[in-house]
GROMACS .gro file of C-alpha atoms in nm:
model
  279
    1UNK     CA    1   1.020  -0.676   4.913
    2UNK     CA    2   1.285  -0.510   4.765
    3UNK     CA    3   1.153  -0.638   4.404
    4UNK     CA    4   0.855  -0.531   4.478
    5UNK     CA    5   0.961  -0.236   4.586
    6UNK     CA    6   1.129  -0.122   4.276
    7UNK     CA    7   0.867  -0.212   4.051
    8UNK     CA    8   0.644   0.027   4.307
    9UNK     CA    9   0.902   0.294   4.133
   10UNK     CA   10   0.886   0.169   3.856
   11UNK     CA   11   0.461   0.267   3.810
   12UNK     CA   12   0.512   0.587   3.974
   13UNK     CA   13   0.831   0.713   3.787
   14UNK     CA   14   0.607   0.559   3.495
   15UNK     CA   15   0.382   0.768   3.600
   16UNK     CA   16   0.533   1.081   3.649
   17UNK     CA   17   0.681   1.027   3.328
   18UNK     CA   18   0.347   1.005   3.161
   19UNK     CA   19   0.202   1.347   3.285
   20UNK     CA   20   0.530   1.542   3.214
   21UNK     CA   21   0.675   1.597   2.933
   22UNK     CA   22   1.033   1.398   2.929
   23UNK     CA   23   1.360   1.432   2.717
   24UNK     CA   24   1.350   1.179   2.412
   25UNK     CA   25   1.669   0.972   2.566
   26UNK     CA   26   1.420   0.945   2.826
   27UNK     CA   27   1.175   0.854   2.590
   28UNK     CA   28   1.371   0.579   2.416
   29UNK     CA   29   1.468   0.372   2.739
   30UNK     CA   30   1.129   0.381   2.945
   31UNK     CA   31   1.002   0.257   2.605
   32UNK     CA   32   1.174   0.010   2.578
   33UNK     CA   33   1.224  -0.085   2.963
   34UNK     CA   34   0.809  -0.113   2.914
   35UNK     CA   35   0.810  -0.339   2.558
   36UNK     CA   36   1.095  -0.569   2.783
   37UNK     CA   37   0.924  -0.610   3.070
   38UNK     CA   38   0.536  -0.679   2.880
   39UNK     CA   39   0.735  -0.898   2.647
   40UNK     CA   40   0.856  -1.121   2.974
   41UNK     CA   41   0.498  -1.087   3.146
   42UNK     CA   42   0.325  -1.266   2.874
   43UNK     CA   43   0.595  -1.464   2.719
   44UNK     CA   44   0.581  -1.634   3.128
   45UNK     CA   45   0.207  -1.641   3.123
   46UNK     CA   46   0.080  -1.745   2.763
   47UNK     CA   47   0.387  -1.970   2.681
   48UNK     CA   48   0.185  -2.256   2.618
   49UNK     CA   49  -0.094  -2.089   2.357
   50UNK     CA   50   0.241  -2.072   2.138
   51UNK     CA   51   0.290  -1.680   2.246
   52UNK     CA   52   0.486  -1.571   1.975
   53UNK     CA   53   0.577  -1.199   2.022
   54UNK     CA   54   0.401  -0.852   2.131
   55UNK     CA   55   0.407  -0.530   1.895
   56UNK     CA   56   0.217  -0.177   2.130
   57UNK     CA   57   0.053   0.091   1.857
   58UNK     CA   58   0.045   0.415   2.092
   59UNK     CA   59  -0.263   0.680   1.987
   60UNK     CA   60  -0.335   0.978   2.154
   61UNK     CA   61  -0.663   0.785   2.195
   62UNK     CA   62  -0.580   0.461   2.362
   63UNK     CA   63  -0.298   0.184   2.384
   64UNK     CA   64  -0.299  -0.058   2.132
   65UNK     CA   65  -0.119  -0.425   2.264
   66UNK     CA   66  -0.140  -0.681   2.000
   67UNK     CA   67  -0.007  -1.022   2.142
   68UNK     CA   68   0.051  -1.280   1.868
   69UNK     CA   69   0.029  -1.620   1.933
   70UNK     CA   70  -0.049  -1.978   1.733
   71UNK     CA   71  -0.337  -2.070   1.951
   72UNK     CA   72  -0.494  -1.745   1.979
   73UNK     CA   73  -0.911  -1.922   2.120
   74UNK     CA   74  -0.647  -1.985   2.410
   75UNK     CA   75  -0.512  -1.636   2.452
   76UNK     CA   76  -0.892  -1.548   2.431
   77UNK     CA   77  -1.043  -1.700   2.704
   78UNK     CA   78  -1.426  -1.789   2.684
   79UNK     CA   79  -1.641  -1.502   2.537
   80UNK     CA   80  -1.315  -1.281   2.653
   81UNK     CA   81  -1.283  -1.342   2.988
   82UNK     CA   82  -0.847  -1.375   2.973
   83UNK     CA   83  -0.783  -1.125   2.755
   84UNK     CA   84  -1.020  -0.916   3.024
   85UNK     CA   85  -0.775  -1.038   3.256
   86UNK     CA   86  -0.469  -0.966   3.103
   87UNK     CA   87  -0.650  -0.592   3.026
   88UNK     CA   88  -0.639  -0.501   3.403
   89UNK     CA   89  -0.285  -0.663   3.509
   90UNK     CA   90  -0.118  -0.470   3.226
   91UNK     CA   91  -0.353  -0.134   3.249
   92UNK     CA   92  -0.276  -0.171   3.703
   93UNK     CA   93   0.105  -0.260   3.641
   94UNK     CA   94   0.190   0.016   3.389
   95UNK     CA   95  -0.035   0.272   3.535
   96UNK     CA   96  -0.266   0.334   3.264
   97UNK     CA   97  -0.573   0.563   3.271
   98UNK     CA   98  -0.900   0.331   3.314
   99UNK     CA   99  -1.014   0.236   2.904
  100UNK     CA  100  -0.727   0.389   2.811
  101UNK     CA  101  -0.530   0.061   2.676
  102UNK     CA  102  -0.632  -0.263   2.495
  103UNK     CA  103  -0.550  -0.611   2.397
  104UNK     CA  104  -0.627  -0.766   2.145
  105UNK     CA  105  -0.508  -1.187   1.973
  106UNK     CA  106  -0.328  -1.171   1.638
  107UNK     CA  107  -0.246  -1.557   1.456
  108UNK     CA  108   0.055  -1.642   1.352
  109UNK     CA  109   0.040  -1.718   1.015
  110UNK     CA  110   0.327  -1.942   0.943
  111UNK     CA  111   0.393  -2.141   1.278
  112UNK     CA  112   0.701  -2.292   1.129
  113UNK     CA  113   0.867  -1.960   1.086
  114UNK     CA  114   0.809  -1.804   1.400
  115UNK     CA  115   1.113  -1.919   1.662
  116UNK     CA  116   0.894  -1.814   1.974
  117UNK     CA  117   0.661  -2.062   1.913
  118UNK     CA  118   0.935  -2.391   1.817
  119UNK     CA  119   1.097  -2.253   2.137
  120UNK     CA  120   0.822  -2.318   2.346
  121UNK     CA  121   0.694  -2.602   2.161
  122UNK     CA  122   1.076  -2.815   2.171
  123UNK     CA  123   1.045  -2.710   2.561
  124UNK     CA  124   0.741  -2.873   2.610
  125UNK     CA  125   0.870  -3.131   2.431
  126UNK     CA  126   1.130  -3.172   2.673
  127UNK     CA  127   0.935  -3.130   2.996
  128UNK     CA  128   0.768  -3.418   2.858
  129UNK     CA  129   1.068  -3.636   2.848
  130UNK     CA  130   1.078  -3.667   2.478
  131UNK     CA  131   1.468  -3.746   2.417
  132UNK     CA  132   1.675  -3.482   2.343
  133UNK     CA  133   1.820  -3.546   2.013
  134UNK     CA  134   1.440  -3.684   1.860
  135UNK     CA  135   1.297  -3.369   1.978
  136UNK     CA  136   1.523  -3.135   1.768
  137UNK     CA  137   1.530  -3.350   1.472
  138UNK     CA  138   1.146  -3.300   1.492
  139UNK     CA  139   1.153  -2.981   1.510
  140UNK     CA  140   1.394  -2.864   1.240
  141UNK     CA  141   1.188  -3.131   1.009
  142UNK     CA  142   0.908  -2.958   1.111
  143UNK     CA  143   1.036  -2.641   0.993
  144UNK     CA  144   1.266  -2.694   0.704
  145UNK     CA  145   0.945  -2.898   0.585
  146UNK     CA  146   0.733  -2.578   0.571
  147UNK     CA  147   0.934  -2.352   0.383
  148UNK     CA  148   1.208  -2.211   0.598
  149UNK     CA  149   1.572  -2.149   0.418
  150UNK     CA  150   1.757  -2.263   0.701
  151UNK     CA  151   1.727  -2.371   1.066
  152UNK     CA  152   1.989  -2.364   1.353
  153UNK     CA  153   1.878  -2.528   1.692
  154UNK     CA  154   2.184  -2.471   1.984
  155UNK     CA  155   2.070  -2.677   2.305
  156UNK     CA  156   2.310  -2.634   2.676
  157UNK     CA  157   2.315  -2.801   2.943
  158UNK     CA  158   2.319  -3.123   3.158
  159UNK     CA  159   2.151  -3.319   2.889
  160UNK     CA  160   2.227  -3.705   2.994
  161UNK     CA  161   2.512  -3.719   3.242
  162UNK     CA  162   2.629  -3.439   3.535
  163UNK     CA  163   2.868  -3.314   3.283
  164UNK     CA  164   2.704  -3.004   3.101
  165UNK     CA  165   2.772  -2.971   2.690
  166UNK     CA  166   2.605  -2.861   2.415
  167UNK     CA  167   2.450  -2.988   2.109
  168UNK     CA  168   2.439  -2.789   1.729
  169UNK     CA  169   2.202  -2.878   1.458
  170UNK     CA  170   2.212  -2.758   1.165
  171UNK     CA  171   2.031  -2.765   0.851
  172UNK     CA  172   1.967  -2.569   0.519
  173UNK     CA  173   2.076  -2.200   0.467
  174UNK     CA  174   2.156  -1.953   0.752
  175UNK     CA  175   2.265  -1.603   0.700
  176UNK     CA  176   2.453  -1.480   1.049
  177UNK     CA  177   2.520  -1.063   0.943
  178UNK     CA  178   2.427  -0.778   0.783
  179UNK     CA  179   2.142  -0.583   0.733
  180UNK     CA  180   1.936  -0.946   0.594
  181UNK     CA  181   1.952  -1.107   0.860
  182UNK     CA  182   1.714  -0.823   1.040
  183UNK     CA  183   1.456  -0.892   0.843
  184UNK     CA  184   1.525  -1.290   0.710
  185UNK     CA  185   1.592  -1.425   1.077
  186UNK     CA  186   1.400  -1.538   1.348
  187UNK     CA  187   1.536  -1.597   1.720
  188UNK     CA  188   1.444  -1.678   2.033
  189UNK     CA  189   1.602  -1.825   2.360
  190UNK     CA  190   1.445  -2.000   2.621
  191UNK     CA  191   1.467  -2.227   2.943
  192UNK     CA  192   1.373  -2.527   3.064
  193UNK     CA  193   1.376  -2.608   3.460
  194UNK     CA  194   1.473  -3.023   3.423
  195UNK     CA  195   1.519  -3.228   3.765
  196UNK     CA  196   1.911  -3.218   3.663
  197UNK     CA  197   1.911  -2.845   3.615
  198UNK     CA  198   1.807  -2.572   3.360
  199UNK     CA  199   1.874  -2.630   3.001
  200UNK     CA  200   1.942  -2.383   2.769
  201UNK     CA  201   1.703  -2.327   2.405
  202UNK     CA  202   1.833  -2.112   2.113
  203UNK     CA  203   1.649  -2.158   1.812
  204UNK     CA  204   1.782  -1.940   1.482
  205UNK     CA  205   1.493  -1.994   1.121
  206UNK     CA  206   1.601  -1.805   0.825
  207UNK     CA  207   1.236  -1.774   0.657
  208UNK     CA  208   1.186  -1.789   0.247
  209UNK     CA  209   1.140  -1.477   0.051
  210UNK     CA  210   0.784  -1.396  -0.020
  211UNK     CA  211   0.669  -1.097  -0.263
  212UNK     CA  212   0.358  -1.029  -0.079
  213UNK     CA  213   0.543  -1.008   0.254
  214UNK     CA  214   0.284  -1.274   0.453
  215UNK     CA  215   0.520  -1.643   0.491
  216UNK     CA  216   0.777  -1.420   0.444
  217UNK     CA  217   0.997  -1.067   0.421
  218UNK     CA  218   0.967  -0.857   0.090
  219UNK     CA  219   1.355  -0.746   0.090
  220UNK     CA  220   1.527  -0.967  -0.174
  221UNK     CA  221   1.860  -1.081  -0.062
  222UNK     CA  222   2.098  -0.869  -0.168
  223UNK     CA  223   2.420  -1.139  -0.351
  224UNK     CA  224   2.057  -1.286  -0.543
  225UNK     CA  225   2.086  -1.431  -0.851
  226UNK     CA  226   1.858  -1.443  -1.096
  227UNK     CA  227   1.893  -1.687  -1.400
  228UNK     CA  228   1.617  -1.573  -1.684
  229UNK     CA  229   1.515  -1.777  -1.941
  230UNK     CA  230   1.613  -1.701  -2.284
  231UNK     CA  231   1.467  -1.550  -2.571
  232UNK     CA  232   1.308  -1.753  -2.823
  233UNK     CA  233   1.428  -1.742  -3.112
  234UNK     CA  234   1.249  -1.731  -3.533
  235UNK     CA  235   1.386  -2.042  -3.669
  236UNK     CA  236   1.381  -1.982  -4.098
  237UNK     CA  237   1.198  -2.207  -4.272
  238UNK     CA  238   1.410  -2.440  -4.494
  239UNK     CA  239   1.197  -2.501  -4.846
  240UNK     CA  240   1.112  -2.796  -4.911
  241UNK     CA  241   1.387  -3.081  -5.124
  242UNK     CA  242   1.221  -3.097  -5.507
  243UNK     CA  243   1.207  -2.731  -5.456
  244UNK     CA  244   1.536  -2.642  -5.390
  245UNK     CA  245   1.666  -2.945  -5.644
  246UNK     CA  246   1.487  -2.678  -5.910
  247UNK     CA  247   1.602  -2.351  -5.800
  248UNK     CA  248   1.942  -2.490  -5.768
  249UNK     CA  249   2.028  -2.781  -5.862
  250UNK     CA  250   1.804  -2.793  -6.125
  251UNK     CA  251   1.962  -2.449  -6.401
  252UNK     CA  252   2.280  -2.571  -6.322
  253UNK     CA  253   2.328  -2.946  -6.436
  254UNK     CA  254   2.091  -2.846  -6.764
  255UNK     CA  255   2.382  -2.500  -6.832
  256UNK     CA  256   2.644  -2.749  -6.771
  257UNK     CA  257   2.502  -3.062  -6.992
  258UNK     CA  258   2.464  -2.832  -7.246
  259UNK     CA  259   2.779  -2.660  -7.228
  260UNK     CA  260   2.970  -3.029  -7.270
  261UNK     CA  261   2.788  -3.220  -7.487
  262UNK     CA  262   2.833  -2.874  -7.759
  263UNK     CA  263   2.772  -3.028  -8.134
  264UNK     CA  264   3.081  -2.745  -8.240
  265UNK     CA  265   3.289  -2.883  -7.953
  266UNK     CA  266   3.253  -3.262  -8.018
  267UNK     CA  267   3.331  -3.198  -8.362
  268UNK     CA  268   3.640  -3.024  -8.345
  269UNK     CA  269   3.817  -3.299  -8.105
  270UNK     CA  270   3.723  -3.550  -8.294
  271UNK     CA  271   3.898  -3.359  -8.630
  272UNK     CA  272   4.212  -3.350  -8.381
  273UNK     CA  273   4.192  -3.670  -8.343
  274UNK     CA  274   4.143  -3.842  -8.636
  275UNK     CA  275   4.483  -3.600  -8.786
  276UNK     CA  276   4.662  -3.720  -8.545
  277UNK     CA  277   4.620  -4.064  -8.641
  278UNK     CA  278   4.696  -4.009  -8.997
  279UNK     CA  279   4.986  -3.840  -8.862
   0.00000   0.00000   0.00000
């Protein structure tokens, strides 16, 4: 009863604020509460269908709510029945006027880089009775094989015995601070209601850089070092061996032989030698 009264008051407050002018501070707080409650409602309702987040776009004519999921066919339902039911529930809960809110389903391109989808996958593996280590290593391998830079999975609770403990599985490169964390890290937390108690799951995925911005962030890491290939230098052409000998060795040898075999030099040398013999 208390929860129902709080929700009714919240709806009335939202409707009153939408009709009258509110301060910027109150507006931001109201938007944050609306996003948090909407995200929790959709996560509980569409968890089995690979729910991966929600985006709200407010236009002067209507409010568009885009639901990101891995299996959009199940979100839409047969002939769009389920998406119409969700639209009616959101419209009634938050007090939107008739035909002023519309829900859309958007498919996630890379399921492996979505922490929410992998958290839900791990959750259903554990509910199905799969061993903790095997389930975690399976998720780790799937994420890394699909182009992620790094991943971390933390599971805590009563895993096997009565004593609670935490297990951490890591692979690859993972940053944890700074501005790039907002663009590169996808993080999600889920709770699994097991027979022995509640188990907490936390998944962190570091996406790889994508220049087009489809499979990962477009922004480069600030400490990324690019090593360029060396430029190709023009190698000077060497002359053939015969031509080289003609250019350098031939003329030099010819001149040397001419000088050495000079007649005057030989004659003078022979005369001097003969005079020494006579002496």
